[in-house]
PDB file of C-alpha atoms and ligand atoms in Angstrom:
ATOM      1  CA  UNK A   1      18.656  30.625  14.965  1.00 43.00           C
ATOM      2  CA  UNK A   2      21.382  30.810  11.993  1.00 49.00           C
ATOM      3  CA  UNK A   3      20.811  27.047  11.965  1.00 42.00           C
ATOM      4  CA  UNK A   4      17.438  27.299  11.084  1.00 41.00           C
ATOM      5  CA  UNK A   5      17.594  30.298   8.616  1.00 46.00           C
ATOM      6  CA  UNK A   6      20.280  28.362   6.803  1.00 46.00           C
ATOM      7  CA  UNK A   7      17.463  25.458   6.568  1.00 36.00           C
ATOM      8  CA  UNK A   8      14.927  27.858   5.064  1.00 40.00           C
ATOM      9  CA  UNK A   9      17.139  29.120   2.664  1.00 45.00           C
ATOM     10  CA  UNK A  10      18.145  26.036   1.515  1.00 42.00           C
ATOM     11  CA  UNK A  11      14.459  24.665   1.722  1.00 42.00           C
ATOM     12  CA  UNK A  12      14.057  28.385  -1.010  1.00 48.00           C
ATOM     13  CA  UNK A  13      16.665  26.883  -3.239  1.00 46.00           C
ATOM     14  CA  UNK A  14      15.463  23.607  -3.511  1.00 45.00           C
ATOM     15  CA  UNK A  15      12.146  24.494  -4.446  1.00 51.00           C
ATOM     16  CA  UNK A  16      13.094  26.896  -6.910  1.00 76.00           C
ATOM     17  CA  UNK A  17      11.881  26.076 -10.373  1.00 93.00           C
ATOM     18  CA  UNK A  18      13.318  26.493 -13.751  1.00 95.00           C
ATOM     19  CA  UNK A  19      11.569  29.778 -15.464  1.00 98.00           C
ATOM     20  CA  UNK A  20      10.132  28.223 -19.122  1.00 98.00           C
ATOM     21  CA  UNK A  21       9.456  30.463 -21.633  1.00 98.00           C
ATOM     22  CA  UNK A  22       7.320  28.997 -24.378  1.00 98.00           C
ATOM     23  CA  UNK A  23       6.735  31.210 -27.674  1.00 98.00           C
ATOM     24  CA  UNK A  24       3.411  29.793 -29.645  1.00 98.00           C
ATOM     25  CA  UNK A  25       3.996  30.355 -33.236  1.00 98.00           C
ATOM     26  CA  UNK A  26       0.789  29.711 -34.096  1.00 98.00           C
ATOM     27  CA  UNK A  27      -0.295  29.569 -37.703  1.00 98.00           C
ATOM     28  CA  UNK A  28       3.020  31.918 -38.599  1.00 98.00           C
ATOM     29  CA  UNK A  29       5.709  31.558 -40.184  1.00 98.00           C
ATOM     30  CA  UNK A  30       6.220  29.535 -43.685  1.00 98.00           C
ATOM     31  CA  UNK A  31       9.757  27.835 -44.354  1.00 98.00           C
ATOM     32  CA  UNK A  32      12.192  31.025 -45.328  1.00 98.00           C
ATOM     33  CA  UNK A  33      10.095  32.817 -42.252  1.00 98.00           C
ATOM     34  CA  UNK A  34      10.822  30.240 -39.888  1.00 98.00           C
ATOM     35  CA  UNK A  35      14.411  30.062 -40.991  1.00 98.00           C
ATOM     36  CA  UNK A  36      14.912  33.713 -40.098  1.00 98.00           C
ATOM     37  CA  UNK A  37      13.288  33.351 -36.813  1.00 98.00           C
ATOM     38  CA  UNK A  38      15.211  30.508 -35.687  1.00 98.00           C
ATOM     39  CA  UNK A  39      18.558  32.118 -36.974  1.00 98.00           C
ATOM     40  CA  UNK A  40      17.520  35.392 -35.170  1.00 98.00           C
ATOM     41  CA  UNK A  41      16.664  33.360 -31.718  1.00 98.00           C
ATOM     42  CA  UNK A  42      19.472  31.351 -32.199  1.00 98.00           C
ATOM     43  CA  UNK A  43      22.512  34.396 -32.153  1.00 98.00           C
ATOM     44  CA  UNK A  44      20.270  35.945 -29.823  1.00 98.00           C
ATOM     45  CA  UNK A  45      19.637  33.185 -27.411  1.00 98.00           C
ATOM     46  CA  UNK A  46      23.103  31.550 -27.760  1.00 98.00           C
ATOM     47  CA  UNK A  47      23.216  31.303 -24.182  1.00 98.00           C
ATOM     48  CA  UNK A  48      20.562  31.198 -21.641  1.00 98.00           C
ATOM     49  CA  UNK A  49      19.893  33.411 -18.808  1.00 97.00           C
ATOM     50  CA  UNK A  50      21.046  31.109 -15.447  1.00 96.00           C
ATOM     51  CA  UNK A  51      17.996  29.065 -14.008  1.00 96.00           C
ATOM     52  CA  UNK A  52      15.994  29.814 -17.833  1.00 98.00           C
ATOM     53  CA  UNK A  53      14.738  27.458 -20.147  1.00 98.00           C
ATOM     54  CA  UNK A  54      13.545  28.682 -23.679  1.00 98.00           C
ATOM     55  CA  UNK A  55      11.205  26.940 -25.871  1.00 98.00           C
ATOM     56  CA  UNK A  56      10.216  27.364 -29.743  1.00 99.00           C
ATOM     57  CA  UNK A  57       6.828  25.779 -31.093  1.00 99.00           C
ATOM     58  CA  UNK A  58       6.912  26.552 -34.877  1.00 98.00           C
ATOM     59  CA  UNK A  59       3.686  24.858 -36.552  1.00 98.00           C
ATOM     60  CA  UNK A  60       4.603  21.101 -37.999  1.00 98.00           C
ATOM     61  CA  UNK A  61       5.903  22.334 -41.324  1.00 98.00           C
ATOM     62  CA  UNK A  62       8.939  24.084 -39.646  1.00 98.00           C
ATOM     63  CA  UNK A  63       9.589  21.391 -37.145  1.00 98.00           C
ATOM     64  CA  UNK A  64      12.226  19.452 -39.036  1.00 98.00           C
ATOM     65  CA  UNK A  65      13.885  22.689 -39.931  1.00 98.00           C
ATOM     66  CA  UNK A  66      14.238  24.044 -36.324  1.00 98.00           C
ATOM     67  CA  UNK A  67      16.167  20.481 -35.196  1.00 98.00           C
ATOM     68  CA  UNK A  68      18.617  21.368 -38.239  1.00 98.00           C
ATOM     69  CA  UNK A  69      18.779  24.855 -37.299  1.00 98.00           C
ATOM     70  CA  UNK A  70      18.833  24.621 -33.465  1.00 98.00           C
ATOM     71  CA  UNK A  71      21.473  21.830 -33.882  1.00 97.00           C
ATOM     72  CA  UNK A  72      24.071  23.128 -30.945  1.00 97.00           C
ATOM     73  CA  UNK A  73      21.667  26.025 -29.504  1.00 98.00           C
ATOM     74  CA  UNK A  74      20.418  25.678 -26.024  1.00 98.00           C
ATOM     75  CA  UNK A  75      16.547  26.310 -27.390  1.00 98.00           C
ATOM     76  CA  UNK A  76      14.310  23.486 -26.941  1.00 98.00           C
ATOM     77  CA  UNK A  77      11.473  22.457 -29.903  1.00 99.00           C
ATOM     78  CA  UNK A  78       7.989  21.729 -28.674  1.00 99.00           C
ATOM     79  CA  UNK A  79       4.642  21.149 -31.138  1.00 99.00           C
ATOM     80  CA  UNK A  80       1.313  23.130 -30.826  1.00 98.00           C
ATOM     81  CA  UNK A  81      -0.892  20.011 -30.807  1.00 98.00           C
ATOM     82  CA  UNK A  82      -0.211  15.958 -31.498  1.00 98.00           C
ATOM     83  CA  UNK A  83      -2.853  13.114 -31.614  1.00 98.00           C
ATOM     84  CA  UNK A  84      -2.905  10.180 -29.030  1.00 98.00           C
ATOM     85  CA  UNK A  85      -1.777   7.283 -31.511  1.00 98.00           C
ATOM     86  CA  UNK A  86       1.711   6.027 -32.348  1.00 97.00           C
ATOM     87  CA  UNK A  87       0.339   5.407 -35.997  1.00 97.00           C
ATOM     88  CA  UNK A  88      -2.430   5.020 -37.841  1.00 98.00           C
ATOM     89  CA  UNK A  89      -5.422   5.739 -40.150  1.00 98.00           C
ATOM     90  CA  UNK A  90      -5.909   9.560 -38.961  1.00 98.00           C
ATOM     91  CA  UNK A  91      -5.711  11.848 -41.700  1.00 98.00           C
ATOM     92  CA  UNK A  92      -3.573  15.036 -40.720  1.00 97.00           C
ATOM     93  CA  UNK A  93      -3.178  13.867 -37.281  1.00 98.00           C
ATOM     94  CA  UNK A  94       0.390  13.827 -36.022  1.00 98.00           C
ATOM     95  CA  UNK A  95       1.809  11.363 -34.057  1.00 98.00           C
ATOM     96  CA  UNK A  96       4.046  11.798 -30.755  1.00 98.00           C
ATOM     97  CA  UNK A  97       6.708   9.525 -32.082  1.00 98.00           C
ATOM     98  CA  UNK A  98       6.653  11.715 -35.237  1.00 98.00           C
ATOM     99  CA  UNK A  99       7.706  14.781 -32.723  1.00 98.00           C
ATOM    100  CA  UNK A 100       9.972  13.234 -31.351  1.00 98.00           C
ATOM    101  CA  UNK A 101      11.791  12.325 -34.193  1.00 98.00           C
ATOM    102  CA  UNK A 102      11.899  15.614 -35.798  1.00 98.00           C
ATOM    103  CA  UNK A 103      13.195  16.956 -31.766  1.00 98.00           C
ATOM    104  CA  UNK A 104      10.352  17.735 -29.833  1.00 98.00           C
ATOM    105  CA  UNK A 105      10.962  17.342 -26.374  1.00 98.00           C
ATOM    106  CA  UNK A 106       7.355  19.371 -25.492  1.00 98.00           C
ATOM    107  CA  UNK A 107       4.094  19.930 -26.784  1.00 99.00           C
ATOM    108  CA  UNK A 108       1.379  22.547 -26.216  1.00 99.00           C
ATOM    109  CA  UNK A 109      -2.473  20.390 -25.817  1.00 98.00           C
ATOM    110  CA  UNK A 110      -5.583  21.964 -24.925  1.00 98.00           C
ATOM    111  CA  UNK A 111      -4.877  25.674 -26.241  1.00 98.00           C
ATOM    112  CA  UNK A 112      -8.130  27.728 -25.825  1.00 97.00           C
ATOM    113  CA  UNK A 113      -7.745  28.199 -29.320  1.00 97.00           C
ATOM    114  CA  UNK A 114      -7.714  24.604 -29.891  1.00 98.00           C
ATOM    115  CA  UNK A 115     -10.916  24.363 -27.145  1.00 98.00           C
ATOM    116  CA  UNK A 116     -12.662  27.137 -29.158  1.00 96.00           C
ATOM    117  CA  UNK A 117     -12.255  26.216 -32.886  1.00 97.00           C
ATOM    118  CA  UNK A 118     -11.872  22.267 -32.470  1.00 97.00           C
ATOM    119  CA  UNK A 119     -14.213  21.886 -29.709  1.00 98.00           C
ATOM    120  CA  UNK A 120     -11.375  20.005 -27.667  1.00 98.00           C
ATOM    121  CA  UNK A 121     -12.476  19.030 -24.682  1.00 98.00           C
ATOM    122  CA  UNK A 122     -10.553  18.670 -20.801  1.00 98.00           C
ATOM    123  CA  UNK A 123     -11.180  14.779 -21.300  1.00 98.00           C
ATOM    124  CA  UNK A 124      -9.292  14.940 -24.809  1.00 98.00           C
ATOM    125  CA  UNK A 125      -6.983  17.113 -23.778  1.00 98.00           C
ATOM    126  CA  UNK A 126      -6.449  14.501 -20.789  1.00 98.00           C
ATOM    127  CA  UNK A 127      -6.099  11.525 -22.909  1.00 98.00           C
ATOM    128  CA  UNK A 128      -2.840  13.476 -25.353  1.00 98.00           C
ATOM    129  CA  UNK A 129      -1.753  14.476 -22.029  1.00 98.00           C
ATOM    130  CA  UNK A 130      -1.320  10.675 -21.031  1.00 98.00           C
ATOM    131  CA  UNK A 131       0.296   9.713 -24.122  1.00 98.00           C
ATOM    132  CA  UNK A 132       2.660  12.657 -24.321  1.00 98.00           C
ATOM    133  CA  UNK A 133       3.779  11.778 -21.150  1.00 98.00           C
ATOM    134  CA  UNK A 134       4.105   8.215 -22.032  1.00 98.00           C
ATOM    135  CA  UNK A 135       6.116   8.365 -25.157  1.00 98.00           C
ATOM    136  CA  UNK A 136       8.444  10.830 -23.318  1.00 98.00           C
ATOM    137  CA  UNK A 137       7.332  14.555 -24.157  1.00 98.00           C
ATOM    138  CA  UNK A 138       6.379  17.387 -21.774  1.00 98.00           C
ATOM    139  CA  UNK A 139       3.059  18.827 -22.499  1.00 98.00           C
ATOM    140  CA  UNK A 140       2.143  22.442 -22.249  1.00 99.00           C
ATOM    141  CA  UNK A 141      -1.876  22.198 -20.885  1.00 98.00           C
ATOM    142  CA  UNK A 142      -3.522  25.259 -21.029  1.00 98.00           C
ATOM    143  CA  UNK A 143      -6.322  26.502 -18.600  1.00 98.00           C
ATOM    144  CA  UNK A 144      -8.017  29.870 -18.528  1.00 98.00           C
ATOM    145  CA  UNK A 145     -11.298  31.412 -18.547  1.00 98.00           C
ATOM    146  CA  UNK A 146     -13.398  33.541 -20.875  1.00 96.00           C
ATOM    147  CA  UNK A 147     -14.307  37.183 -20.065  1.00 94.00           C
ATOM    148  CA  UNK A 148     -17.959  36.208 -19.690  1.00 94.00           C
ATOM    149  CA  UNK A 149     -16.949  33.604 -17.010  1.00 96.00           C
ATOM    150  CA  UNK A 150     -14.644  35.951 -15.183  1.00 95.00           C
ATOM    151  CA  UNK A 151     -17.207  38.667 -15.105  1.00 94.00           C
ATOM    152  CA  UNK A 152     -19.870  36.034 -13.726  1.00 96.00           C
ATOM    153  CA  UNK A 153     -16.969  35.057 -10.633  1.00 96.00           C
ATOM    154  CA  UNK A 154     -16.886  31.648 -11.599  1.00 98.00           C
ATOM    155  CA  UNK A 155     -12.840  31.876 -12.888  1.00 97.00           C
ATOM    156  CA  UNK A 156     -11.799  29.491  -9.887  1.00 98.00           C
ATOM    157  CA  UNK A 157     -14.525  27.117 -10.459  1.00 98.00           C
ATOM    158  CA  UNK A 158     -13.547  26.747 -14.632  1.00 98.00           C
ATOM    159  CA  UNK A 159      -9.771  26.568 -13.897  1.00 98.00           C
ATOM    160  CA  UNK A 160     -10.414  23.960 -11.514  1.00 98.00           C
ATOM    161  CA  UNK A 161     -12.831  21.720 -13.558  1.00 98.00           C
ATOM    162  CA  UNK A 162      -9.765  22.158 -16.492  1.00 98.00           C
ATOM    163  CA  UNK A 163      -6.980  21.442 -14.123  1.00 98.00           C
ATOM    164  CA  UNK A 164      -8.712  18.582 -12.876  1.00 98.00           C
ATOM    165  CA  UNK A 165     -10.212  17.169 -16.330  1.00 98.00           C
ATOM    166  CA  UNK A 166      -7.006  17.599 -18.140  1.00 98.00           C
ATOM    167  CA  UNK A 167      -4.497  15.992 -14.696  1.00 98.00           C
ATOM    168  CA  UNK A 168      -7.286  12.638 -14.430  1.00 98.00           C
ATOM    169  CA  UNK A 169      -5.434   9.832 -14.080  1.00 98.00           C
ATOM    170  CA  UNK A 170      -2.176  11.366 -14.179  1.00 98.00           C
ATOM    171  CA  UNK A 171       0.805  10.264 -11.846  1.00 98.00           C
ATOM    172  CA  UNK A 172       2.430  12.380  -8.986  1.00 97.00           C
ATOM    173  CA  UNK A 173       5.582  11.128 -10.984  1.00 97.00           C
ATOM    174  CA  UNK A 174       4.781  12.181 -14.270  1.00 98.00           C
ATOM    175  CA  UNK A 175       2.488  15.278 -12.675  1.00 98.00           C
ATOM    176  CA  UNK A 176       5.182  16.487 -12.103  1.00 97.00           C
ATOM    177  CA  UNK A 177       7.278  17.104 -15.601  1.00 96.00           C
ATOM    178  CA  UNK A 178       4.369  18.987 -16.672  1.00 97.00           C
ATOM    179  CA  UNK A 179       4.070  22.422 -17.285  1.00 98.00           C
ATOM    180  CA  UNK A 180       0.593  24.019 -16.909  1.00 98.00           C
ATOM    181  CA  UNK A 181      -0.510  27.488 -18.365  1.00 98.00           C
ATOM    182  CA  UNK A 182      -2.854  29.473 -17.109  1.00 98.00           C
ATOM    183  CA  UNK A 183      -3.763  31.646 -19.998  1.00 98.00           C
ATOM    184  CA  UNK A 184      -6.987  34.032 -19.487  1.00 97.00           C
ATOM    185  CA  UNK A 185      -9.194  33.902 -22.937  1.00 96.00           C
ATOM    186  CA  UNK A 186      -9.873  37.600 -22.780  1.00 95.00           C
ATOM    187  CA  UNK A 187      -5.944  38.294 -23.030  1.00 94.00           C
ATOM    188  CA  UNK A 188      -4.709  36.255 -25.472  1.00 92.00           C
ATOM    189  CA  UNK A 189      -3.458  38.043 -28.687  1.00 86.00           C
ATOM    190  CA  UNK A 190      -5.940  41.185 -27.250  1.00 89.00           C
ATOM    191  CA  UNK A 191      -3.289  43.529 -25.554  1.00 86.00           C
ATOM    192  CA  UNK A 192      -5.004  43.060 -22.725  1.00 87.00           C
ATOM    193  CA  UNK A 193      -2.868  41.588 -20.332  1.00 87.00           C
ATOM    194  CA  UNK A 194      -3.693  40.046 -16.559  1.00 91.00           C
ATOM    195  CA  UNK A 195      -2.597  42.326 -13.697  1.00 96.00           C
ATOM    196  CA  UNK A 196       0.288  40.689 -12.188  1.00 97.00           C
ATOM    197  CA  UNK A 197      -2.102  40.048  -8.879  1.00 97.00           C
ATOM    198  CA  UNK A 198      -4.664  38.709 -10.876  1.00 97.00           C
ATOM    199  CA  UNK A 199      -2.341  36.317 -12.593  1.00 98.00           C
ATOM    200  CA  UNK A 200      -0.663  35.827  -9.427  1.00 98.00           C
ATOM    201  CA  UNK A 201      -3.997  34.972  -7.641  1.00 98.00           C
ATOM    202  CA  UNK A 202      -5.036  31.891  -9.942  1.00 98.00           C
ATOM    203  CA  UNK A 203      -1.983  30.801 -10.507  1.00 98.00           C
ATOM    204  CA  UNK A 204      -1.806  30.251  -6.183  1.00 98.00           C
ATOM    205  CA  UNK A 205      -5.048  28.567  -7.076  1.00 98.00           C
ATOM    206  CA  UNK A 206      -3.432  26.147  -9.258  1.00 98.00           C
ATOM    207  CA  UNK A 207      -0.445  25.470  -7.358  1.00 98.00           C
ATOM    208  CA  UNK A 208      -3.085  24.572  -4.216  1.00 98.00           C
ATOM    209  CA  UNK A 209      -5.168  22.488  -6.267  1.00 98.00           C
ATOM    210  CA  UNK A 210      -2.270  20.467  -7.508  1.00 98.00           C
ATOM    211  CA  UNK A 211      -1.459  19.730  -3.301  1.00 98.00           C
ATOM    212  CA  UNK A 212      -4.587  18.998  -3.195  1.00 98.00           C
ATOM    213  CA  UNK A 213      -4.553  16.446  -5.929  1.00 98.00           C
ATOM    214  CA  UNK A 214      -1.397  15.213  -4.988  1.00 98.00           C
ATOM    215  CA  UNK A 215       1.066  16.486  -2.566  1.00 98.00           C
ATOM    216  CA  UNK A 216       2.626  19.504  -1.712  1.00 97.00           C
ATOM    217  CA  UNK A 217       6.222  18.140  -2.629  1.00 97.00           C
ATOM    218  CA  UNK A 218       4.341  17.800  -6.061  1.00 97.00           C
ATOM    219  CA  UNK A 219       2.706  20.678  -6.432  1.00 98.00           C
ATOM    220  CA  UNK A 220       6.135  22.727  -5.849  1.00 97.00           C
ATOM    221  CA  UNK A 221       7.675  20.960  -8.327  1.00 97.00           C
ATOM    222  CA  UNK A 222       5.025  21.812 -11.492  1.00 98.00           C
ATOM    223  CA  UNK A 223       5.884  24.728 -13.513  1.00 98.00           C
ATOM    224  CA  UNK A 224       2.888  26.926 -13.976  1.00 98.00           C
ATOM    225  CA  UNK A 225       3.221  29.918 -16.290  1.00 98.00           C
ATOM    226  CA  UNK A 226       0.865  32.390 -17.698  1.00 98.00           C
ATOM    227  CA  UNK A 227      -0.068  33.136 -20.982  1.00 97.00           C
ATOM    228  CA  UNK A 228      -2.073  36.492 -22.702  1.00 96.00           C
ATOM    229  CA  UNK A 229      -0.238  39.332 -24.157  1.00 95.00           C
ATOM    230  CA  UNK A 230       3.251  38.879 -21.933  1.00 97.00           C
ATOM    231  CA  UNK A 231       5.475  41.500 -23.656  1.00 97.00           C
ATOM    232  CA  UNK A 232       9.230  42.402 -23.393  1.00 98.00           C
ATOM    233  CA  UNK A 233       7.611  45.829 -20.707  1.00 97.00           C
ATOM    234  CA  UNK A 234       5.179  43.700 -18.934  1.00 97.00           C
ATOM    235  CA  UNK A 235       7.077  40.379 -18.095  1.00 98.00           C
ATOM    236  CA  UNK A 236       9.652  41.164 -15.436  1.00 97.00           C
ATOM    237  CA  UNK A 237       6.658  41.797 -13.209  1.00 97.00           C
ATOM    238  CA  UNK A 238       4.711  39.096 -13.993  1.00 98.00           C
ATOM    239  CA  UNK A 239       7.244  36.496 -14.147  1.00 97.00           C
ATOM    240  CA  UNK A 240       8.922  37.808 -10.781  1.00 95.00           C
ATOM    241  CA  UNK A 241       5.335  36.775  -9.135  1.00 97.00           C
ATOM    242  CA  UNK A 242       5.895  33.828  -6.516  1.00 97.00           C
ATOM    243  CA  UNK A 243       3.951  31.230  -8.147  1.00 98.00           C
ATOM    244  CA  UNK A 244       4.384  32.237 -11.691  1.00 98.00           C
ATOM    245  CA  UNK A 245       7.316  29.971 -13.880  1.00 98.00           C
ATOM    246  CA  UNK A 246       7.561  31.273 -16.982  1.00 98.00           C
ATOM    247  CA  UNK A 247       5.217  32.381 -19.769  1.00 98.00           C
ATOM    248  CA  UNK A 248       3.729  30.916 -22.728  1.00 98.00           C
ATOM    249  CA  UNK A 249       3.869  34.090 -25.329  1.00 98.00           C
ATOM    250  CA  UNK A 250       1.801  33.851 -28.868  1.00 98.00           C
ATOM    251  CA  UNK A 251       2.128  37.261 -30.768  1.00 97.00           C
ATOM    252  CA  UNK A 252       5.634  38.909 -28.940  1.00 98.00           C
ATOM    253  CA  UNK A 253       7.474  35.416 -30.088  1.00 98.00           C
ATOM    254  CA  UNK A 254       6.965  36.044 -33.500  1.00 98.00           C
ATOM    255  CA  UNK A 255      10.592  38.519 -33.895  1.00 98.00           C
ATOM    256  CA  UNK A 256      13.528  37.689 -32.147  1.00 98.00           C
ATOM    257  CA  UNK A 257      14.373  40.884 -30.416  1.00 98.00           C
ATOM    258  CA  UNK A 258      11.043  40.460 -28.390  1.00 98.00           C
ATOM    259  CA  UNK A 259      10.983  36.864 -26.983  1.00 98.00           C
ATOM    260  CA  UNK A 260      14.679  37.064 -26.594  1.00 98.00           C
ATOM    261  CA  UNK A 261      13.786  40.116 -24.335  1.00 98.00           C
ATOM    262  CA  UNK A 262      11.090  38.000 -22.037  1.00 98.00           C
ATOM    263  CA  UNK A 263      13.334  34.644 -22.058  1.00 98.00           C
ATOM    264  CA  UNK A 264      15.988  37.885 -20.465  1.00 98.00           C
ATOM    265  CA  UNK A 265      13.183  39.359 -18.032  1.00 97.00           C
ATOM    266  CA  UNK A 266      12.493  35.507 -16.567  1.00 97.00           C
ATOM    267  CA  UNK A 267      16.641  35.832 -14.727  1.00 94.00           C
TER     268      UNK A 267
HETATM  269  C1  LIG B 301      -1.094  32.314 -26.743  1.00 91.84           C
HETATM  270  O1  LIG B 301      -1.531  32.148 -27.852  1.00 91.84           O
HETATM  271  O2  LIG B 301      -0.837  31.340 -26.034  1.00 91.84           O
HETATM  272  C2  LIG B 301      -0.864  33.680 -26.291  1.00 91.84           C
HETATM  273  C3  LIG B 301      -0.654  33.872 -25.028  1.00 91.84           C
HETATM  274  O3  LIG B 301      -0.945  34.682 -27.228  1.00 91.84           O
HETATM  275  P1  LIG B 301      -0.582  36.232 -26.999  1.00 91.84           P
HETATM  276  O4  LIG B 301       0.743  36.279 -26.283  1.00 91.84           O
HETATM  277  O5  LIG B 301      -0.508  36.813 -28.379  1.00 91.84           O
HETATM  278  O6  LIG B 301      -1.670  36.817 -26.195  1.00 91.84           O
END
């Protein structure tokens, strides 16, 4: 009997995944503004809760600046978007060796705003997954359905045509590095945040999908976190749900005090 609690409980601590907490800059945040974040984040978030990883994604202009600035800090650097070419005739496109170089270890693809102002679609989104992975960064792919499509039922049915689209062709190995967010359309930057349950429920989805896809082994390993309106008073709840692994937070990560607070609530 104690034998096989003892298994169980070690089975729980295996499985237990790191909590990521991603804050989206956005289109925020010119040089001096970045500066003062990252100084803010960087006395605040000197250490990191146990069993917490943090992650900044300033836009590309503040990139270089957060490796100088983050020198010694336990904060990682991700981008909000790269293109799938090492080099080349692209105009404004950004490269993943360019990220790296400036200290991205991450990078956010497939952001609904990305979907719904640049018409990116789950097979484009696939093919910068592919390449992220390949030239050695972690990418952020976001999921999530509109309000009309929740309101018509079909929620599961979207999520699972984007988790699909976005994981073809994708490795159990490298499946799992990834970190997907599930990031309803109707709460993102609209104070209207998921119910815990509700997050909880299609984030379960996800995580059987992924076993589905793969294995189970791999679909325990995959950090999933939620995105839309998390705030300092709403994400102990949400990020204490079983399948949810940390949060990707647009407005709240804009001042220190806040995102330092969620990056606290994920211990
Ligand atoms: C986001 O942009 O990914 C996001 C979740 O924004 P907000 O936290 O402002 O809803």
């Amino acid at each position: 009997m104690a034998h096989r609690l003892i298994t169980h409980l070690l089975k729980d601590l295996t499985n237990m995944r790191t909590k990521i907490i991603a804050g989206n800059w956005k289109m925020y945040k010119d040089l001096n503004e970045s500066a003062e974040l990252l100084n803010g984040l960087k006395t605040k978030l000197a250490v990191l809760p146990n069993g917490v990883k943090a992650i900044v994604c300033p836009p590309f202009t503040s990139l270089a600046l957060a490796k100088t600035l983050l020198e010694g800090s336990p904060i990682a650097i991700g981008a909000q978007n790269m293109y799938h070419e090492d080099e080349g005739a692209f105009t404004a496109e950004i490269s993943p060796k360019m990220l790296k170089s400036v200290g991205c270890q991450y990078v956010i693809l497939g952001h609904s705003e990305r979907r719904q102002y640049f018409k990116e679609t789950n097979e484009f989104i696939n093919t910068k997954a592919k390449k992220a992975l390949a030239s050695g960064l972690i990418p952020i792919i976001c999921v999530g359905e509109t309000l009309e499509e929740r309101e018509k039922n079909i929620t599961d049915q979207i999520v699972s045509v984007q988790v699909k689209g976005c994981l073809k062709d994708i490795s159990s190995a490298d499946a799992e590095k990834l970190i997907i967010a599930y990031e309803p359309v109707w709460a993102i930057g609209t104070g209207k945040v998921a119910t815990p349950q509700q997050a909880q429920e299609v984030h379960q989805l996800i995580r059987k999908l992924i076993g589905q896809l793969y294995s189970w082994a791999t679909a325990e390993k995959v950090v999933l976190q939620y995105g839309g309106s998390v705030k300092p008073e709403n994400a102990k709840e949400l990020l204490h749900q079983p399948d949810i692994d940390g949060a990707l937070v647009g407005g709240a990560c804009l001042k220190a005090d806040s995102f330092a607070a969620i990056v606290q609530a994920a211990a």
